[in-house]
Short mmCIF file of C-alpha atoms (C1' of nucleotides) in Angstrom, two decimals:
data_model
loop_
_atom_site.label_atom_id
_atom_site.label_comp_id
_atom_site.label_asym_id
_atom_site.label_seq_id
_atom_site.Cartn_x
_atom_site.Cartn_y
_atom_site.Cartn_z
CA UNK A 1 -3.09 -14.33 -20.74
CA UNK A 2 -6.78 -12.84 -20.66
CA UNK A 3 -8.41 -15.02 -17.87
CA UNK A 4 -11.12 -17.46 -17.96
CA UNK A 5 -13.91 -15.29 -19.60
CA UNK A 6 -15.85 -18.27 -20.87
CA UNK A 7 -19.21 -16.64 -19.65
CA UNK A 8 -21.53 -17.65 -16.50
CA UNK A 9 -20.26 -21.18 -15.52
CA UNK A 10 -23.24 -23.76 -14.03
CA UNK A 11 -21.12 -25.41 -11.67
CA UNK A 12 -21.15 -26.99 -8.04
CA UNK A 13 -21.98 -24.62 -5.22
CA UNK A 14 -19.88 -21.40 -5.01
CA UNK A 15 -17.03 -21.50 -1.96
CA UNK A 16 -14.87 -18.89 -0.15
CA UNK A 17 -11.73 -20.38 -1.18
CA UNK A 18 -12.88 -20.71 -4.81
CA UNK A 19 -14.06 -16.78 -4.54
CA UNK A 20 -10.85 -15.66 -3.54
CA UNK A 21 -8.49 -17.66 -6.23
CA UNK A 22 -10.40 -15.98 -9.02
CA UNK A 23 -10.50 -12.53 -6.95
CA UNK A 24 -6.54 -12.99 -6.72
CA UNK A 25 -5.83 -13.81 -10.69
CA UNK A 26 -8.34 -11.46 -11.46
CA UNK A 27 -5.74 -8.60 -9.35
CA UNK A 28 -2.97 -10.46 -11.33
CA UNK A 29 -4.57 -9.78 -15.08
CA UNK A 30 -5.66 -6.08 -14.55
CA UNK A 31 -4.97 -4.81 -10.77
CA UNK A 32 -6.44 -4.48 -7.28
CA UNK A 33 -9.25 -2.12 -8.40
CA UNK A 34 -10.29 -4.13 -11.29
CA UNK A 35 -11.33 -6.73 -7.65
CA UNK A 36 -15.14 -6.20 -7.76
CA UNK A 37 -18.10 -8.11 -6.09
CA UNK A 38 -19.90 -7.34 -9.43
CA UNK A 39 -17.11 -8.71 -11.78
CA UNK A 40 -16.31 -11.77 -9.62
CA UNK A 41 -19.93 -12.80 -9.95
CA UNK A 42 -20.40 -12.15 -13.46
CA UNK A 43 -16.88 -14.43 -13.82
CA UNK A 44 -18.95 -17.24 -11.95
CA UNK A 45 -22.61 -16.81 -13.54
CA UNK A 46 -23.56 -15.68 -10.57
CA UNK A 47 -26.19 -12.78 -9.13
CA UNK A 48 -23.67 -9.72 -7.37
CA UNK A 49 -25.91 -10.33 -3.97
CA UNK A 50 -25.03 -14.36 -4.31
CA UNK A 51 -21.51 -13.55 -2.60
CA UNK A 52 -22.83 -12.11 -0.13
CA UNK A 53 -24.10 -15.26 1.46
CA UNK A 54 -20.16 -16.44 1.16
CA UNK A 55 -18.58 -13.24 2.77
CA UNK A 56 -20.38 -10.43 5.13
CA UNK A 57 -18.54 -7.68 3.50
CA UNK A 58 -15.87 -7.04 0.55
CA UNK A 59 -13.04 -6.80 3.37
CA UNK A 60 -13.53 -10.20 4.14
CA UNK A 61 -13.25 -11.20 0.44
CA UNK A 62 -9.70 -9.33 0.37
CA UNK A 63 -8.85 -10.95 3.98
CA UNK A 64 -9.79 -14.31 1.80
CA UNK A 65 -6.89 -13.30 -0.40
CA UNK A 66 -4.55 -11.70 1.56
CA UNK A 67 -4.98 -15.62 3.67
CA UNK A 68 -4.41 -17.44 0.12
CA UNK A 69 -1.24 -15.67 -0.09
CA UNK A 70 0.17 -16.80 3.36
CA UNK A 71 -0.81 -20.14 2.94
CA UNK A 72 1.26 -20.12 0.04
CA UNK A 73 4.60 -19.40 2.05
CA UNK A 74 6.35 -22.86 2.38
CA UNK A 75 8.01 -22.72 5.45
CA UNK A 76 11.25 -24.33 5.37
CA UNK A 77 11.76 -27.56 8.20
CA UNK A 78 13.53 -25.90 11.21
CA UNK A 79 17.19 -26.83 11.18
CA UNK A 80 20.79 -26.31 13.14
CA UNK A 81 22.10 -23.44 10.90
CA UNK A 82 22.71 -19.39 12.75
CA UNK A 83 19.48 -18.00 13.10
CA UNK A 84 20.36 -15.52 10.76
CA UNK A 85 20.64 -18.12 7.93
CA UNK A 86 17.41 -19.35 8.90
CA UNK A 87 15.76 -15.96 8.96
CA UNK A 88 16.85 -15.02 5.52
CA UNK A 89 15.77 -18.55 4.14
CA UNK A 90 12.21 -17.82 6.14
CA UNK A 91 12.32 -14.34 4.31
CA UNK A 92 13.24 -16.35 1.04
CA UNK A 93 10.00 -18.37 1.18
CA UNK A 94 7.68 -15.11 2.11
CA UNK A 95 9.40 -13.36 -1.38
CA UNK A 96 8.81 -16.61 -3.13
CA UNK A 97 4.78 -16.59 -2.25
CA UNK A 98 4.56 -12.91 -3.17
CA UNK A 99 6.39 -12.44 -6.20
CA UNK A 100 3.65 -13.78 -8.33
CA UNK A 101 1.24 -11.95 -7.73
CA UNK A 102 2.77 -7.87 -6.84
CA UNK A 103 -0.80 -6.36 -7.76
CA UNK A 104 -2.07 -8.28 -3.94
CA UNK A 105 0.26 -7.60 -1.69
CA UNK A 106 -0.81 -4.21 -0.23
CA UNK A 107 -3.38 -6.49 1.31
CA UNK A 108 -0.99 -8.16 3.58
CA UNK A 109 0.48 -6.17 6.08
CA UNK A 110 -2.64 -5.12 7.89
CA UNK A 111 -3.79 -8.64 7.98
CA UNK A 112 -1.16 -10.81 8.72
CA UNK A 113 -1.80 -11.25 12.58
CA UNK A 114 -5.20 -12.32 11.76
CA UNK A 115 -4.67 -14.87 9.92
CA UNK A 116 -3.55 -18.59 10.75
CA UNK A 117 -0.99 -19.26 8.09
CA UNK A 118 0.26 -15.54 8.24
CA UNK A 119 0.87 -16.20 12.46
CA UNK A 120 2.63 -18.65 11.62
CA UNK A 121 5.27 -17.32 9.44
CA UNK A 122 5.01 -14.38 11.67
CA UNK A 123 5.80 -17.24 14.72
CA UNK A 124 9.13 -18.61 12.67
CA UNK A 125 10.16 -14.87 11.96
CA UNK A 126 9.70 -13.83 16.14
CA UNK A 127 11.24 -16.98 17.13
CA UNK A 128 14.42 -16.39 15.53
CA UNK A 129 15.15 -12.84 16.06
CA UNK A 130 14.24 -14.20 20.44
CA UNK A 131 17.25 -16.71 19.21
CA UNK A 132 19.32 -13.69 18.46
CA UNK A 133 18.72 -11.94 21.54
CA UNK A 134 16.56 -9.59 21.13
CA UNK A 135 13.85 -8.64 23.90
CA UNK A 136 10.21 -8.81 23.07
CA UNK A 137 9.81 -5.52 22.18
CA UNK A 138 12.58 -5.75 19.81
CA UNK A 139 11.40 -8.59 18.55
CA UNK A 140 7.86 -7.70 17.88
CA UNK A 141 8.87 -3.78 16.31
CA UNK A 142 11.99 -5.54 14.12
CA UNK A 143 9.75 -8.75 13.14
CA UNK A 144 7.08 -7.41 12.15
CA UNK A 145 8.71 -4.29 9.93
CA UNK A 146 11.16 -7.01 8.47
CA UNK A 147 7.77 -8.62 7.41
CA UNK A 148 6.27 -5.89 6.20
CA UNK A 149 9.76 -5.01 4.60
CA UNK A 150 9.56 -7.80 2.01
CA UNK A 151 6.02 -7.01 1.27
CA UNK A 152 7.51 -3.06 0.34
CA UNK A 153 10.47 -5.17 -1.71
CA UNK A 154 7.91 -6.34 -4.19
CA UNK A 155 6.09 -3.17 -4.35
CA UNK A 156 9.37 -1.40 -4.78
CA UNK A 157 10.37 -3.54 -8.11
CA UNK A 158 11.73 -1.09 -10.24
CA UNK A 159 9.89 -1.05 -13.49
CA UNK A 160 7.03 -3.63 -11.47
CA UNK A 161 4.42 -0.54 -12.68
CA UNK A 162 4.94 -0.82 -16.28
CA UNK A 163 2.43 -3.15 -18.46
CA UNK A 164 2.96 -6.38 -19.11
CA UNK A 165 2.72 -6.59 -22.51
CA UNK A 166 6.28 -6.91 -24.13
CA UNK A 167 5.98 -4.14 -26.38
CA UNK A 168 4.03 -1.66 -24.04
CA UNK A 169 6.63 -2.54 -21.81
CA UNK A 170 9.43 -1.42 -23.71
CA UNK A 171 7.66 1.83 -24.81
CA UNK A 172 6.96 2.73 -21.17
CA UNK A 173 10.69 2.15 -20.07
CA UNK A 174 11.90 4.02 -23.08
CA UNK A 175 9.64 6.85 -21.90
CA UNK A 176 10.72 6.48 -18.08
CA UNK A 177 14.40 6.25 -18.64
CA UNK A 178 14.25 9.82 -21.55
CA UNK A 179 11.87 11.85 -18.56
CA UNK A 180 15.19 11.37 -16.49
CA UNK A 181 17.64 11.53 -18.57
CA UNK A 182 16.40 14.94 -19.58
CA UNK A 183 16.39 16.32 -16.02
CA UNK A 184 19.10 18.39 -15.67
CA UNK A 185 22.41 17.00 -14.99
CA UNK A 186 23.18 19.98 -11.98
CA UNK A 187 20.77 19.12 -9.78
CA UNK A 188 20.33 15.23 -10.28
CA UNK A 189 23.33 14.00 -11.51
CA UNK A 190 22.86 10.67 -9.77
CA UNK A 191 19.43 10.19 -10.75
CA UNK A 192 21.05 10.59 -14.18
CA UNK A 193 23.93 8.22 -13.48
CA UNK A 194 21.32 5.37 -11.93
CA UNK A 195 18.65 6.45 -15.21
CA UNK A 196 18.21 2.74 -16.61
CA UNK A 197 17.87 1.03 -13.19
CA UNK A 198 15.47 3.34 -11.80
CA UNK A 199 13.22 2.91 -15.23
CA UNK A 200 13.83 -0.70 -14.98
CA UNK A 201 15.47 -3.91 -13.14
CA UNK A 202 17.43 -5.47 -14.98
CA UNK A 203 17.71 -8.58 -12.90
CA UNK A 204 15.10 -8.86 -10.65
CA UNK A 205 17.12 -11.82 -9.06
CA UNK A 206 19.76 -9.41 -8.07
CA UNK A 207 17.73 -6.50 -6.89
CA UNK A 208 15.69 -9.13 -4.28
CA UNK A 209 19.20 -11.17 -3.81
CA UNK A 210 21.13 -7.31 -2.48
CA UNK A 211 18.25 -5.63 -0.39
CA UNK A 212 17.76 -9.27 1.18
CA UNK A 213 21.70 -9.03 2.33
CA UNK A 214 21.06 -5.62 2.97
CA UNK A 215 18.08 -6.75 5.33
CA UNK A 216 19.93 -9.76 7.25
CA UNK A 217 22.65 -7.33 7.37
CA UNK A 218 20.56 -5.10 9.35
CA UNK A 219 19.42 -7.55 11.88
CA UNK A 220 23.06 -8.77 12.23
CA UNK A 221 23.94 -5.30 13.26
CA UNK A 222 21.91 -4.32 15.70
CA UNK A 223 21.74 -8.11 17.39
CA UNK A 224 25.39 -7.84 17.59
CA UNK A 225 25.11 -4.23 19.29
CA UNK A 226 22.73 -5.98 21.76
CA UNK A 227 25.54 -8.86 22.58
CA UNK A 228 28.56 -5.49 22.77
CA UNK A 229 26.25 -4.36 25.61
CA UNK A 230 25.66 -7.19 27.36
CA UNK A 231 29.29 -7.73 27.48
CA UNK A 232 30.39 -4.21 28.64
CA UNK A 233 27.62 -4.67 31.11
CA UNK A 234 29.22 -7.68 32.60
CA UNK A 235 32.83 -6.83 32.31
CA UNK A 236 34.54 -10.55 32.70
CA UNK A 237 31.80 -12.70 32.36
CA UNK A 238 32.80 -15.97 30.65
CA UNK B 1 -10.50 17.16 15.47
CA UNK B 2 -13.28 17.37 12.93
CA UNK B 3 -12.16 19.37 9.83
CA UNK B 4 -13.42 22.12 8.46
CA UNK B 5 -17.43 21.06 8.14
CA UNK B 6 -18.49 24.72 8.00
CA UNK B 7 -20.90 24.23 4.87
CA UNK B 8 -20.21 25.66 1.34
CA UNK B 9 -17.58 28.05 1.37
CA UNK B 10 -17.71 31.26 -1.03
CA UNK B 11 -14.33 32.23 -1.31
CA UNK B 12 -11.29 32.99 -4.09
CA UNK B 13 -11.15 30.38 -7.01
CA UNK B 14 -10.19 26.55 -5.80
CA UNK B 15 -6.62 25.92 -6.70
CA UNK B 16 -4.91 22.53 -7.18
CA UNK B 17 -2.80 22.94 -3.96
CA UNK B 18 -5.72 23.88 -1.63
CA UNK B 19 -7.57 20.83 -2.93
CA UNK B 20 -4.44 18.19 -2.63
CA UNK B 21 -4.39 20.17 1.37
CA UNK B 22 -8.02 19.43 1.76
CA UNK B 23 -7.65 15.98 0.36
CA UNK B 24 -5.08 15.21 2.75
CA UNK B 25 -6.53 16.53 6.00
CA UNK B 26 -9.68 14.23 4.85
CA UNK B 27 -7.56 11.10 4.44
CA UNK B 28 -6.12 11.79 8.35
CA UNK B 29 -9.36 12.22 9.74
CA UNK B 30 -11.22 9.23 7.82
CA UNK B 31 -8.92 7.28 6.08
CA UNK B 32 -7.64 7.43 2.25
CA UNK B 33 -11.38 5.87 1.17
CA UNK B 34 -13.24 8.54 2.33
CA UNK B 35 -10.97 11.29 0.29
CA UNK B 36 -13.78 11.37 -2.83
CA UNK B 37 -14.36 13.71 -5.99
CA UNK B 38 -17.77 14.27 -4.54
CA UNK B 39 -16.84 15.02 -0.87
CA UNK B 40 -14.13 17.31 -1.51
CA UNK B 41 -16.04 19.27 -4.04
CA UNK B 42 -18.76 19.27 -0.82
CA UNK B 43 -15.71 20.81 1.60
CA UNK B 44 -15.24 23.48 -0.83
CA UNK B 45 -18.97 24.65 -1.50
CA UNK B 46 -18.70 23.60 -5.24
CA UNK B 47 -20.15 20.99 -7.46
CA UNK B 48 -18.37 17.67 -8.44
CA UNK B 49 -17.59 18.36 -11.34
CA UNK B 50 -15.93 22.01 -11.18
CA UNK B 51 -12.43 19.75 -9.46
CA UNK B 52 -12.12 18.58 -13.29
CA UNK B 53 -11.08 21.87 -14.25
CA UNK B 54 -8.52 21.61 -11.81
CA UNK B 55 -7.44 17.72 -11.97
CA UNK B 56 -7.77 15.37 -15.44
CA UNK B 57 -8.74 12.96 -13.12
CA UNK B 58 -8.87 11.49 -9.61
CA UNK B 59 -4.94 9.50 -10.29
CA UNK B 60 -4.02 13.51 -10.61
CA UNK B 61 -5.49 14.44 -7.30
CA UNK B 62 -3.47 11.49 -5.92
CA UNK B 63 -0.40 12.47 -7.32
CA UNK B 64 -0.96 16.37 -5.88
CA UNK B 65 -1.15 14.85 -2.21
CA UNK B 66 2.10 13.04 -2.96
CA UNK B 67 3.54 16.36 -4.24
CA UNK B 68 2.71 17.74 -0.84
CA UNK B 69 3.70 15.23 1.39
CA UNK B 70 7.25 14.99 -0.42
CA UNK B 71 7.09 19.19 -0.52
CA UNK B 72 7.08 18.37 3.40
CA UNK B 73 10.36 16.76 3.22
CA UNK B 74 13.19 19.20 5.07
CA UNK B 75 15.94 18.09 3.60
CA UNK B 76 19.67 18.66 5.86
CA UNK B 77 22.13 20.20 4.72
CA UNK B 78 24.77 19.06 3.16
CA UNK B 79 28.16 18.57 5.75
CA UNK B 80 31.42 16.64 6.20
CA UNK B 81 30.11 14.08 8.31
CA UNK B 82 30.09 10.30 6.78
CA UNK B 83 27.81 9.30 4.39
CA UNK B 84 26.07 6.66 6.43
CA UNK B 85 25.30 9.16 9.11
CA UNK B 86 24.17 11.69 6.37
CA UNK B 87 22.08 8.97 4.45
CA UNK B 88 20.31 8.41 7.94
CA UNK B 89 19.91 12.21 8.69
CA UNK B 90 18.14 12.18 5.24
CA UNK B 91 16.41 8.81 5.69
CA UNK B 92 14.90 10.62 9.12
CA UNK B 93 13.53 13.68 7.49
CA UNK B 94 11.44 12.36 4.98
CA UNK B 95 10.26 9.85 8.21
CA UNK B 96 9.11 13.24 9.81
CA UNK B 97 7.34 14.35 6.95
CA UNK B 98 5.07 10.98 6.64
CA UNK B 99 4.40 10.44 10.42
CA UNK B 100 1.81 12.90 10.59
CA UNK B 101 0.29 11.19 7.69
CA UNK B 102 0.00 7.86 7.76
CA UNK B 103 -2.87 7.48 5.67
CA UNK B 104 -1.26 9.03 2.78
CA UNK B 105 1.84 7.13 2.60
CA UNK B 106 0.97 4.30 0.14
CA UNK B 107 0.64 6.85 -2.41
CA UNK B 108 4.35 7.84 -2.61
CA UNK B 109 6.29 4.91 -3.86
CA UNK B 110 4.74 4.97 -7.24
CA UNK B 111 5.09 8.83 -7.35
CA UNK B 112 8.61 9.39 -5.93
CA UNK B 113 10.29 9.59 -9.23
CA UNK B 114 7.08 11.62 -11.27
CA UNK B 115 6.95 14.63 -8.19
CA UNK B 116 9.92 17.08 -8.15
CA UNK B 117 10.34 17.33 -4.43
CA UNK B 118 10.51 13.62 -4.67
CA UNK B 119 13.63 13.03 -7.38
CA UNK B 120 15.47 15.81 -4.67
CA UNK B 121 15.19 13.05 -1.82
CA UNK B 122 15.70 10.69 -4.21
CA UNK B 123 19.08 12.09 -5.64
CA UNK B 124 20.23 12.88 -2.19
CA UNK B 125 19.65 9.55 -1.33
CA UNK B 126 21.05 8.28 -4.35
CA UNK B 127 24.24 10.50 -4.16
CA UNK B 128 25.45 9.03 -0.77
CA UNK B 129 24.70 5.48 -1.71
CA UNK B 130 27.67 6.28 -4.34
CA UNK B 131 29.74 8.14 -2.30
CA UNK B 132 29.62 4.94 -0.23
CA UNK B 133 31.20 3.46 -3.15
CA UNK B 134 27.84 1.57 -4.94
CA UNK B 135 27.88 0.98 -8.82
CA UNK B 136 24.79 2.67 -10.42
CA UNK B 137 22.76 -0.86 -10.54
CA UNK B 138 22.84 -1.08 -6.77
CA UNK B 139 22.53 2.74 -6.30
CA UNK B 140 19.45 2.66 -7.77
CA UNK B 141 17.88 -0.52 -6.47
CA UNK B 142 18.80 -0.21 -2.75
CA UNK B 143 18.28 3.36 -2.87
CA UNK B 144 14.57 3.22 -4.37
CA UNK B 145 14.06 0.81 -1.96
CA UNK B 146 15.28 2.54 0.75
CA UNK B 147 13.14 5.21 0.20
CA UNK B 148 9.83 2.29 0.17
CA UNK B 149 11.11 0.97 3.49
CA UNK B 150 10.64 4.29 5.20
CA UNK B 151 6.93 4.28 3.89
CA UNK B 152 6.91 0.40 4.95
CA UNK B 153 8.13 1.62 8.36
CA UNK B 154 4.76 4.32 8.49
CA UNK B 155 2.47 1.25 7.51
CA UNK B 156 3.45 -1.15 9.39
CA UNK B 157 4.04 0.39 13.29
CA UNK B 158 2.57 -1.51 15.97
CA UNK B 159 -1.45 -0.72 16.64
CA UNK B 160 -1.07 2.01 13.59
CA UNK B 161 -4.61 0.90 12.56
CA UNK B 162 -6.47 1.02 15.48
CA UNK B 163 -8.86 4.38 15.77
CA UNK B 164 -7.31 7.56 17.34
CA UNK B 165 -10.41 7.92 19.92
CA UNK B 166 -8.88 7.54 23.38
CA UNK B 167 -11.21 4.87 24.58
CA UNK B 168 -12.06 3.21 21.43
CA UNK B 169 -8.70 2.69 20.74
CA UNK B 170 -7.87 1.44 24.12
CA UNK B 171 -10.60 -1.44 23.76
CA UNK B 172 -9.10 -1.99 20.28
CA UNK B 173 -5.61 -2.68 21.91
CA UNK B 174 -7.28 -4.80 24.69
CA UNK B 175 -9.10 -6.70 22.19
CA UNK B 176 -5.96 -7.54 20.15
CA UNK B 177 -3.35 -8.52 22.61
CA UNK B 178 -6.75 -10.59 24.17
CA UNK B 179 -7.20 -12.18 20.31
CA UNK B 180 -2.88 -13.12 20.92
CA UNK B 181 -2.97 -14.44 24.32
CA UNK B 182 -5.60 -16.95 24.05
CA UNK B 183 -3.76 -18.54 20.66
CA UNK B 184 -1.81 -21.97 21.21
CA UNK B 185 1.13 -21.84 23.86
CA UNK B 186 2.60 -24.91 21.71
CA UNK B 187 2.05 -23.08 18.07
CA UNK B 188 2.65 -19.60 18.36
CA UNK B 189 4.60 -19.78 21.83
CA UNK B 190 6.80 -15.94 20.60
CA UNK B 191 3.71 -14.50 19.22
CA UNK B 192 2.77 -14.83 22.64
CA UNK B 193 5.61 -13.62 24.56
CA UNK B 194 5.61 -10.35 21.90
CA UNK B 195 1.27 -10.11 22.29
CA UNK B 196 1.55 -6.80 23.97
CA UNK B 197 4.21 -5.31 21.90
CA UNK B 198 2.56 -6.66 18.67
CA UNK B 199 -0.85 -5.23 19.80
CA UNK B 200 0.46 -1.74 20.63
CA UNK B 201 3.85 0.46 20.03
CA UNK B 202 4.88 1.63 23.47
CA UNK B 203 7.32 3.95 22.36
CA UNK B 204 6.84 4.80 18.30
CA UNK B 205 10.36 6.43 18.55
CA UNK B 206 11.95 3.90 19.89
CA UNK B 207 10.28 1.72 17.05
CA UNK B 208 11.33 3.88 13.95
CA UNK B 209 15.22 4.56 15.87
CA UNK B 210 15.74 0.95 15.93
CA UNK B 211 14.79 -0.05 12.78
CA UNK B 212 16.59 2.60 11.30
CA UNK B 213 19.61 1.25 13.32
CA UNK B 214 19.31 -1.77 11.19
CA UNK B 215 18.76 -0.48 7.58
CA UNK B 216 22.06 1.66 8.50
CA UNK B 217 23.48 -1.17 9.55
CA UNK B 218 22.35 -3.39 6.69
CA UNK B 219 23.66 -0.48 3.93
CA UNK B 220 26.70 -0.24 5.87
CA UNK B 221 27.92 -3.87 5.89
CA UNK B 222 27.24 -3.84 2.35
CA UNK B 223 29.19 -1.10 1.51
CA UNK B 224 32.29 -2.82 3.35
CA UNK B 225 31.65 -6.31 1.42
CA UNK B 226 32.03 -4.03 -1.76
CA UNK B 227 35.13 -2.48 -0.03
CA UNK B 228 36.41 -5.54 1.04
CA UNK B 229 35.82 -7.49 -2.72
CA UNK B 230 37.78 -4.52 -3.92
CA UNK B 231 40.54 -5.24 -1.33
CA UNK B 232 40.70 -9.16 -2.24
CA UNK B 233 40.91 -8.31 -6.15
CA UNK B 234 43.38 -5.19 -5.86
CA UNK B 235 45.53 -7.25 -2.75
CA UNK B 236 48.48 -5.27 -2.29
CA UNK B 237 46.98 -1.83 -2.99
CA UNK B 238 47.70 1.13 -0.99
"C1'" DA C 1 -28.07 -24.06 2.33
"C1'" DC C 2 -27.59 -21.22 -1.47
"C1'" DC C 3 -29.16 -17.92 -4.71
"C1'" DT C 4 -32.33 -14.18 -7.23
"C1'" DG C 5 -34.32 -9.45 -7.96
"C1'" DA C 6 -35.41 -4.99 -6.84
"C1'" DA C 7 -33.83 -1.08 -4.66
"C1'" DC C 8 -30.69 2.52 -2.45
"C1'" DA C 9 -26.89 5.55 -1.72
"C1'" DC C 10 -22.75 6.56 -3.53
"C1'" DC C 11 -18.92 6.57 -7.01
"C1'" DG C 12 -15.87 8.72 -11.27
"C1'" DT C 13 -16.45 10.92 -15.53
"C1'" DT C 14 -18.32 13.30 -19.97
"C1'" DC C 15 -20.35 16.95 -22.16
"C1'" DA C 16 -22.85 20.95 -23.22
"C1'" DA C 17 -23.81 25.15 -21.25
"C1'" DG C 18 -23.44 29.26 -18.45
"C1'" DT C 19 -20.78 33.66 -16.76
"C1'" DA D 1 -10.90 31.25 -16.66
"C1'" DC D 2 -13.82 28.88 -13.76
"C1'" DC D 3 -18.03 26.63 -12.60
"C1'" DT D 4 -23.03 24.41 -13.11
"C1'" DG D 5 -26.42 20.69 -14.34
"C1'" DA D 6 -27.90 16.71 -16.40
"C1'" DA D 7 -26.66 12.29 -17.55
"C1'" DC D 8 -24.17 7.64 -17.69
"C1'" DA D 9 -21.96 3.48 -16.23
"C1'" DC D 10 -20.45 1.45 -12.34
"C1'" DC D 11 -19.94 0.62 -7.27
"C1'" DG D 12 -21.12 -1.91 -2.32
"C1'" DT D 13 -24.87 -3.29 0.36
"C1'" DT D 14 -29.73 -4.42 2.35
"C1'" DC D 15 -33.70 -6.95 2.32
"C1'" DA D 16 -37.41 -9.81 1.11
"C1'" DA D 17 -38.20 -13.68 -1.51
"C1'" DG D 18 -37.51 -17.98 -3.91
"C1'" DT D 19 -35.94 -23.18 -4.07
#
DNA sequence: ACCTGAACACCGTTCAAGT
DNA sequence: ACCTGAACACCGTTCAAGT
C-alpha cells in the first residue's frame, strides 16, 4: 500500500509529467493536503526549490494533475446510437477515469476548460446535448454542470471518507451508522430508516449505476420539453 | 466591500459562532485560503492561539462555517402539494442559502450528516424521496447525492471564478471566451459555438432553474420506472 | 538545462503561564 | 473561563549561485 518510500532516487532528469504521477498517488495514499512541493521532492531526492524550475507555481503542479486525470478518460469511438446513449456512455468513461483516485478530483472542475484532453471530453459532452436540441446556452449551463455532476458523484460516495484500512473501516462505519441510529426517531425517522446506506454503500456499482439514470433521465426531460415547445409553437408542422 | 479591517477590537469574549461568521465573511471576500488561524485571530484583536480555546482545531472551525451555512437553510413548510414539487421547493432553499457563498460550499458535503441543521435538510430530503416510493438503499444514495449536486451546481456556474471587480472581471471574461474562440474550428467546433456562454453565465437564474428542471426530471422518471416495475410484477392490480 | 543552498514570510499547534 | 507568549515543525516562494 505505503508508496514508493525507497529514499532520494539518482535518476534521469526530473519531468512535469513524472512530477504529477507521484503528486497524484501521493493524494491517493494519504489525501490532497498530504500534496506538498517539499514531500514530492524529498520522494525524488530532490532539493524543494528543484521543482520549481519544472512548474512556476504549486497551481500549476495541481493543473499537472487535474490534466493526468482527463487524459485518462477514454473516449468511446463516436457511433449511430440516441445521443442520449452516447452521453451516458461519454459520462461512463469520465466516472471510469475518476473513480480511482476520489482524493483528486476537487481539482477538476475549475480546470477542465483549460486543459486539452479535458476540452475534449467537454467537446463530446456539448456536441451531444446540440444533437438533442438544446441552444448554446443550454448546452454550455447543462454540459458543463453534468460534468461537474460526475465529479460531485465521486465525492458524494457514501462511506468514500472512511479509511482504507479494512478494519478502521469497519470501526468508522460502525461508529457512523450508531451516531444515527441514536438520533431520535421523531424528528429523523428517515435518516433512521436509510442509517446503513448513508454510513456506507453497499454497492458502489449501484449507487453510480442509479444517479447515472437519474442524470440521463434529467437531460431526457428537459430535451423533450424543448421538442413539446417547438411543436406547440408550430402547430401542424410535419 | 472590504470587511471589517478596523484593527484589534476590545470587545465581549470571542464566541465560536462570531468566529465561524468572521471566517465566512473572510472566505467571500478572499477566497477559502485566505480564512487562517492567524488572520482571524488578527480580525478579532487577539492572539493566535486564544481561537484554541474556542476550536480543538482548524477541521472544527471548518465544520462551524458549515453549521452556519446549513443554519441558513429556510426550510418550507410542509403542504399537500406532490412530492416532486416539494423535493424541488426544498432542493431551492438550501440553493439560496449557498449562493451568497460560494466559497464555502465545498465544505458541506462531508459535514451534512455531522451538523444538525444539516440531517433536517437531509431528512426532508430523504422523506420525499420515500414518499415517492424509493427503498431505503436508493433513498439514501440519490438523496445524499442530491444534496452534493446542489453544492456541484454553486461550483461549477459559468465565470463563478473570475474576480468580482467590475472591470477586472470583465477582462477576465474577455480573456476566456478570447482563449475559446481561437481553439480548432475542426476539434472543438461546440466548444466554440457555446465560448460565450461557457466564459460567462448571462442569466445565473436561468442556469440553476434549468438544471434543477433536469434533476426533477431525472428523480421523477425514476420514481415511475420503480412504479412501473411494480406494475409489470403486480399486473392485474388495482 | 537542471539543480543546490540560504533566506523569508507565513502556517497550524503545543504548552506553560497569566488573570 | 478566557487569553498571552514563546517555541516547534512545516509550508510556498525568491534569488543568487553552481555545474
Amino acid at each position: 500500500m505505503a508508496n514508493r518510500r525507497t529514499g532520494p532516487q539518482r535518476q534521469e532528469p526530473l519531468s512535469r509529467e513524472a512530477i504529477a504521477l507521484s503528486a497524484i498517488a501521493l493524494a491517493d495514499d494519504e489525501g490532497l493536503e498530504a500534496v506538498t512541493i517539499r514531500r514530492l521532492a524529498q520522494q525524488h531526492g530532490v532539493t524543494p526549490t528543484a521543482l520549481y524550475w519544472h512548474f512556476k507555481e504549486k497551481d500549476q503542479l495541481l493543473d499537472g494533475m487535474a490534466e493526468q486525470l482527463f487524459a485518462d478518460v477514454q473516449l468511446p469511438p463516436e457511433d449511430s446510437a440516441p445521443w442520449q446513449h452516447q452521453l451516458r456512455s461519454v459520462l461512463e468513461a469520465f466516472l471510469a477515469a475518476l473513480r480511482p483516485h476520489p482524493a483528486v478530483v476537487a481539482l477538476l472542475p475549475s480546470r477542465i476548460l483549460a486543459s486539452p484532453a479535458g476540452l475534449a471530453l467537454t467537446e463530446r459532452t456539448l456536441s451531444l446535448l446540440r444533437r438533442g436540441g438544446l441552444q448554446p446556452e443550454r448546452t454550455a449551463e447543462v454540459g458543463g454542470y453534468l460534468l461537474s455532476a460526475i465529479v460531485a458523484l465521486v465525492t458524494a460516495e457514501p462511506g468514500r471518507e472512511h479509511p482504507s484500512e479494512e478494519e478502521a473501516r469497519d470501526d468508522a462505519i460502525r461508529a457512523k451508522r450508531a451516531s444515527l441510529i441514536a438520533l431520535s426517531p421523531r424528528r429523523f425517522p428517515t435518516v433512521i430508516w436509510c442509517a446503513d446506506a448513508l454510513a456506507n454503500c453497499a454497492s458502489p456499482d449501484e449507487y453510480y449505476a442509479f444517479n447515472l439514470d437519474m442524470l440521463i433521465g434529467g437531460v431526457t426531460t428537459i430535451a423533450d420539453a424543448l421538442d413539446d415547445d417547438a411543436d406547440a409553437a408550430l402547430p401542424r408542422s410535419e
